[in-house]
PDB file of C-alpha atoms in Angstrom:
ATOM      1  CA  MET A   7     -47.464  17.120  -0.162  1.00 46.00           C
ATOM      2  CA  PRO A   8     -45.477  13.917  -0.653  1.00 50.00           C
ATOM      3  CA  HIS A   9     -47.159  10.591  -0.115  1.00 55.00           C
ATOM      4  CA  ARG A  10     -45.341   9.363   2.997  1.00 69.00           C
ATOM      5  CA  PHE A  11     -46.489   5.765   3.106  1.00 74.00           C
ATOM      6  CA  VAL A  12     -46.988   2.788   0.850  1.00 80.00           C
ATOM      7  CA  ASP A  13     -50.509   1.486   0.323  1.00 80.00           C
ATOM      8  CA  VAL A  14     -52.475  -0.166  -2.477  1.00 81.00           C
ATOM      9  CA  THR A  15     -52.622   3.124  -4.414  1.00 80.00           C
ATOM     10  CA  THR A  16     -48.814   3.020  -4.725  1.00 80.00           C
ATOM     11  CA  ALA A  17     -49.158   0.206  -7.253  1.00 79.00           C
ATOM     12  CA  PHE A  18     -51.094   2.570  -9.540  1.00 77.00           C
ATOM     13  CA  ARG A  19     -48.702   5.523  -9.298  1.00 79.00           C
ATOM     14  CA  GLU A  20     -46.734   5.041 -12.471  1.00 81.00           C
ATOM     15  CA  HIS A  21     -45.914   7.442 -15.282  1.00 84.00           C
ATOM     16  CA  PRO A  22     -48.083   6.834 -18.386  1.00 88.00           C
ATOM     17  CA  GLY A  23     -44.879   6.581 -20.430  1.00 89.00           C
ATOM     18  CA  GLU A  24     -43.712   3.697 -18.240  1.00 88.00           C
ATOM     19  CA  THR A  25     -47.046   1.966 -18.743  1.00 88.00           C
ATOM     20  CA  LEU A  26     -46.718   2.270 -22.528  1.00 92.00           C
ATOM     21  CA  TRP A  27     -43.096   1.074 -22.356  1.00 93.00           C
ATOM     22  CA  ARG A  28     -44.142  -2.032 -20.404  1.00 90.00           C
ATOM     23  CA  ILE A  29     -47.029  -2.796 -22.748  1.00 90.00           C
ATOM     24  CA  GLY A  30     -44.671  -2.532 -25.715  1.00 93.00           C
ATOM     25  CA  TRP A  31     -42.301  -5.085 -24.174  1.00 92.00           C
ATOM     26  CA  HIS A  32     -45.163  -7.422 -23.309  1.00 91.00           C
ATOM     27  CA  ILE A  33     -46.441  -7.311 -26.879  1.00 90.00           C
ATOM     28  CA  ALA A  34     -42.904  -7.762 -28.251  1.00 92.00           C
ATOM     29  CA  GLY A  35     -42.516 -10.870 -26.076  1.00 88.00           C
ATOM     30  CA  VAL A  36     -45.749 -12.308 -27.401  1.00 91.00           C
ATOM     31  CA  LEU A  37     -44.740 -11.610 -31.008  1.00 92.00           C
ATOM     32  CA  VAL A  38     -41.096 -12.735 -30.768  1.00 95.00           C
ATOM     33  CA  PHE A  39     -41.617 -15.857 -28.680  1.00 94.00           C
ATOM     34  CA  GLY A  40     -45.098 -16.751 -29.865  1.00 93.00           C
ATOM     35  CA  THR A  41     -46.431 -16.705 -26.325  1.00 90.00           C
ATOM     36  CA  PRO A  42     -50.169 -17.342 -26.297  1.00 91.00           C
ATOM     37  CA  ALA A  43     -52.170 -14.248 -25.362  1.00 87.00           C
ATOM     38  CA  TRP A  44     -53.843 -16.130 -22.484  1.00 92.00           C
ATOM     39  CA  VAL A  45     -50.410 -16.547 -20.843  1.00 92.00           C
ATOM     40  CA  LEU A  46     -49.805 -12.787 -20.972  1.00 90.00           C
ATOM     41  CA  VAL A  47     -53.321 -12.042 -19.687  1.00 91.00           C
ATOM     42  CA  SER A  48     -52.865 -14.558 -16.849  1.00 93.00           C
ATOM     43  CA  TYR A  49     -49.512 -13.072 -15.894  1.00 90.00           C
ATOM     44  CA  LEU A  50     -50.807  -9.492 -15.978  1.00 90.00           C
ATOM     45  CA  THR A  51     -53.830 -10.457 -13.862  1.00 93.00           C
ATOM     46  CA  LEU A  52     -51.686 -12.207 -11.249  1.00 93.00           C
ATOM     47  CA  SER A  53     -49.199  -9.349 -11.334  1.00 90.00           C
ATOM     48  CA  ALA A  54     -51.916  -6.736 -10.739  1.00 89.00           C
ATOM     49  CA  LEU A  55     -53.418  -8.714  -7.856  1.00 91.00           C
ATOM     50  CA  ASN A  56     -50.009  -9.285  -6.309  1.00 90.00           C
ATOM     51  CA  ALA A  57     -49.154  -5.588  -6.670  1.00 89.00           C
ATOM     52  CA  GLN A  58     -52.155  -4.794  -4.479  1.00 90.00           C
ATOM     53  CA  PHE A  59     -51.016  -7.328  -1.895  1.00 90.00           C
ATOM     54  CA  GLU A  60     -47.350  -6.294  -1.832  1.00 89.00           C
ATOM     55  CA  HIS A  61     -48.236  -2.601  -1.501  1.00 88.00           C
ATOM     56  CA  ALA A  62     -50.965  -3.146   1.108  1.00 88.00           C
ATOM     57  CA  ASN A  63     -50.465  -1.301   4.379  1.00 85.00           C
ATOM     58  CA  ILE A  64     -50.187  -4.520   6.367  1.00 84.00           C
ATOM     59  CA  ARG A  65     -47.368  -6.317   8.091  1.00 78.00           C
ATOM     60  CA  LEU A  66     -47.552 -10.082   8.128  1.00 84.00           C
ATOM     61  CA  PRO A  67     -46.413 -11.952  11.229  1.00 88.00           C
ATOM     62  CA  GLU A  68     -42.648 -12.434  10.894  1.00 85.00           C
ATOM     63  CA  ARG A  69     -42.786 -16.225  10.840  1.00 91.00           C
ATOM     64  CA  LEU A  70     -45.467 -16.345   8.124  1.00 93.00           C
ATOM     65  CA  ASP A  71     -43.632 -13.687   6.134  1.00 89.00           C
ATOM     66  CA  ARG A  72     -40.350 -15.621   6.304  1.00 89.00           C
ATOM     67  CA  TRP A  73     -42.006 -18.723   4.861  1.00 94.00           C
ATOM     68  CA  LEU A  74     -44.000 -16.886   2.181  1.00 93.00           C
ATOM     69  CA  ARG A  75     -41.050 -14.853   0.952  1.00 92.00           C
ATOM     70  CA  LEU A  76     -39.130 -18.011   0.178  1.00 93.00           C
ATOM     71  CA  VAL A  77     -41.341 -18.119  -2.929  1.00 94.00           C
ATOM     72  CA  PHE A  78     -43.493 -14.968  -3.113  1.00 92.00           C
ATOM     73  CA  VAL A  79     -42.994 -11.233  -2.763  1.00 91.00           C
ATOM     74  CA  THR A  80     -44.645 -10.092   0.480  1.00 90.00           C
ATOM     75  CA  PRO A  81     -45.517  -6.590   1.689  1.00 88.00           C
ATOM     76  CA  ASN A  82     -42.745  -6.835   4.297  1.00 86.00           C
ATOM     77  CA  MET A  83     -40.237  -7.684   1.589  1.00 88.00           C
ATOM     78  CA  HIS A  84     -41.319  -5.211  -1.097  1.00 89.00           C
ATOM     79  CA  LYS A  85     -41.803  -2.037   0.958  1.00 86.00           C
ATOM     80  CA  MET A  86     -38.049  -1.646   1.260  1.00 86.00           C
ATOM     81  CA  HIS A  87     -37.959  -0.890  -2.481  1.00 87.00           C
ATOM     82  CA  HIS A  88     -39.818   2.368  -1.727  1.00 87.00           C
ATOM     83  CA  SER A  89     -37.308   3.475   0.919  1.00 87.00           C
ATOM     84  CA  ARG A  90     -35.701   6.905   0.872  1.00 85.00           C
ATOM     85  CA  HIS A  91     -32.333   5.251   1.720  1.00 83.00           C
ATOM     86  CA  GLN A  92     -30.621   4.472  -1.617  1.00 81.00           C
ATOM     87  CA  PRO A  93     -29.234   0.971  -0.866  1.00 83.00           C
ATOM     88  CA  GLU A  94     -32.735  -0.101   0.220  1.00 85.00           C
ATOM     89  CA  THR A  95     -34.332   1.500  -2.841  1.00 85.00           C
ATOM     90  CA  ASP A  96     -32.071  -0.651  -5.010  1.00 88.00           C
ATOM     91  CA  ALA A  97     -33.420  -3.875  -3.491  1.00 91.00           C
ATOM     92  CA  ASN A  98     -36.458  -6.151  -3.689  1.00 92.00           C
ATOM     93  CA  TYR A  99     -37.657  -5.307  -7.191  1.00 88.00           C
ATOM     94  CA  SER A 100     -39.321  -8.667  -7.810  1.00 90.00           C
ATOM     95  CA  ASN A 101     -42.867  -9.113  -8.954  1.00 87.00           C
ATOM     96  CA  LEU A 102     -44.772 -12.196  -7.802  1.00 90.00           C
ATOM     97  CA  LEU A 103     -41.796 -14.484  -7.158  1.00 93.00           C
ATOM     98  CA  SER A 104     -38.958 -13.536  -4.799  1.00 94.00           C
ATOM     99  CA  ILE A 105     -36.517 -15.784  -6.667  1.00 94.00           C
ATOM    100  CA  TRP A 106     -35.776 -13.009  -9.181  1.00 94.00           C
ATOM    101  CA  ASP A 107     -34.234 -10.802  -6.488  1.00 94.00           C
ATOM    102  CA  ARG A 108     -32.241 -13.718  -5.142  1.00 93.00           C
ATOM    103  CA  LEU A 109     -30.914 -14.584  -8.614  1.00 95.00           C
ATOM    104  CA  GLY A 110     -30.243 -10.929  -9.452  1.00 94.00           C
ATOM    105  CA  GLY A 111     -28.465 -10.184  -6.182  1.00 94.00           C
ATOM    106  CA  THR A 112     -31.018  -7.529  -5.197  1.00 94.00           C
ATOM    107  CA  TYR A 113     -32.691  -9.425  -2.349  1.00 93.00           C
ATOM    108  CA  HIS A 114     -32.501  -7.816   1.088  1.00 89.00           C
ATOM    109  CA  ARG A 115     -34.049  -9.299   4.241  1.00 83.00           C
ATOM    110  CA  GLY A 116     -35.097  -6.002   5.905  1.00 72.00           C
ATOM    111  CA  PRO A 117     -36.727  -3.627   6.233  1.00 64.00           C
ATOM    112  CA  ARG A 118     -36.472  -2.013   9.610  1.00 70.00           C
ATOM    113  CA  PHE A 119     -40.086  -0.805   9.671  1.00 67.00           C
ATOM    114  CA  ALA A 120     -39.594   1.574  12.606  1.00 68.00           C
ATOM    115  CA  GLU A 121     -36.889   3.426  10.650  1.00 75.00           C
ATOM    116  CA  LEU A 122     -38.195   3.083   7.087  1.00 80.00           C
ATOM    117  CA  ARG A 123     -38.933   6.384   5.321  1.00 84.00           C
ATOM    118  CA  TYR A 124     -40.479   6.450   1.869  1.00 84.00           C
ATOM    119  CA  GLY A 125     -39.721   8.626  -1.130  1.00 81.00           C
ATOM    120  CA  LEU A 126     -36.648  10.088  -2.774  1.00 78.00           C
ATOM    121  CA  ASP A 127     -34.565  13.018  -1.582  1.00 77.00           C
ATOM    122  CA  GLY A 128     -34.903  15.951  -3.929  1.00 78.00           C
ATOM    123  CA  PHE A 129     -38.494  15.190  -4.943  1.00 79.00           C
ATOM    124  CA  ASP A 130     -40.523  16.521  -2.030  1.00 79.00           C
ATOM    125  CA  ASP A 131     -41.427  20.048  -3.030  1.00 81.00           C
ATOM    126  CA  PRO A 132     -45.066  20.620  -4.046  1.00 83.00           C
ATOM    127  CA  GLU A 133     -44.230  21.367  -7.704  1.00 83.00           C
ATOM    128  CA  LYS A 134     -42.626  17.949  -8.130  1.00 81.00           C
ATOM    129  CA  GLN A 135     -45.512  16.210  -6.381  1.00 78.00           C
ATOM    130  CA  SER A 136     -48.237  17.805  -8.517  1.00 82.00           C
ATOM    131  CA  LEU A 137     -49.764  15.871 -11.413  1.00 83.00           C
ATOM    132  CA  ARG A 138     -48.046  18.194 -13.881  1.00 88.00           C
ATOM    133  CA  GLY A 139     -44.711  17.812 -12.096  1.00 84.00           C
ATOM    134  CA  LEU A 140     -44.964  14.039 -11.968  1.00 81.00           C
ATOM    135  CA  LEU A 141     -45.791  13.858 -15.690  1.00 85.00           C
ATOM    136  CA  LYS A 142     -42.816  15.999 -16.710  1.00 86.00           C
ATOM    137  CA  MET A 143     -40.376  14.483 -14.186  1.00 83.00           C
ATOM    138  CA  PRO A 144     -38.745  11.940 -16.563  1.00 83.00           C
ATOM    139  CA  PHE A 145     -37.818  14.802 -18.883  1.00 85.00           C
ATOM    140  CA  MET A 146     -36.223  17.072 -16.250  1.00 81.00           C
ATOM    141  CA  ARG A 147     -32.485  16.419 -16.001  1.00 79.00           C
ATOM    142  CA  ASP A 148     -31.860  18.415 -12.828  1.00 75.00           C
ATOM    143  CA  TRP A 149     -34.790  17.170 -10.726  1.00 70.00           C
ATOM    144  CA  GLY A 150     -33.699  15.173  -7.734  1.00 66.00           C
ATOM    145  CA  ARG A 151     -30.183  16.587  -7.673  1.00 63.00           C
ATOM    146  CA  PRO A 152     -28.989  18.419  -4.546  1.00 54.00           C
ATOM    147  CA  GLY A 153     -29.846  22.078  -4.840  1.00 51.00           C
ATOM    148  CA  ALA A 154     -32.431  21.433  -7.556  1.00 47.00           C
ATOM    149  CA  GLY A 155     -35.268  22.656  -5.382  1.00 45.00           C
ATOM    150  CA  PRO A 156     -36.619  22.636  -1.847  1.00 44.00           C
ATOM    151  CA  ASP A 157     -36.504  19.370  -0.015  1.00 45.00           C
ATOM    152  CA  ASP A 158     -38.236  18.488   3.234  1.00 43.00           C
ATOM    153  CA  LYS A 159     -35.458  16.348   4.706  1.00 47.00           C
ATOM    154  CA  ALA A 160     -36.306  17.862   8.067  1.00 41.00           C
ATOM    155  CA  ASP A 161     -39.647  16.047   8.065  1.00 45.00           C
ATOM    156  CA  ARG A 162     -38.722  12.595   9.282  1.00 45.00           C
ATOM    157  CA  SER A 163     -42.019  11.781  10.926  1.00 49.00           C
ATOM    158  CA  ALA A 164     -42.726   8.114  11.466  1.00 51.00           C
ATOM    159  CA  PRO A 165     -44.753   6.276   8.833  1.00 53.00           C
ATOM    160  CA  PRO A 166     -48.312   5.350   9.748  1.00 54.00           C
ATOM    161  CA  PRO A 167     -48.692   2.159  11.719  1.00 55.00           C
ATOM    162  CA  MET A 168     -49.047  -1.021   9.711  1.00 55.00           C
ATOM    163  CA  LEU A 169     -52.315  -2.845  10.004  1.00 55.00           C
ATOM    164  CA  PRO A 170     -51.944  -6.347  11.461  1.00 54.00           C
ATOM    165  CA  TRP A 171     -52.850  -9.237   9.225  1.00 53.00           C
ATOM    166  CA  PRO A 172     -56.252 -10.621  10.340  1.00 48.00           C
TER     167      PRO A 172
END
């Protein structure tokens, strides 16, 4: 069964190969640029904490969110990146600072929470959502293509309600 909402566990759902790829680039940056290890550790710590915040199942008050997202990535801003709608999926990639999306042209003000649906078409059948399926997914050329397996496009149930910020 597909995971139909974004919450703090979303930040941990990453292919082990992607994790190794990221670590390799972090280490390369330290070696090539001579970055002190404490800088990398500080960044990774802040990044992990922020990932929990930006994936939290909360919706900040619009006014507070508008001010915060001038500098930081907020849950309201980042959730669009997990949208099923392709143009929204290709937006709001930033980690920690929202400036990177603004500079890269990938910033989008949305989302429309009442209409936002998470996931990717073509990846909803149980085989693709199993641990085995998720681990082999990067190596399957036809997965996600139309006709590549059952898809539950008919299930457009609303996402769970967002928890208000205290």
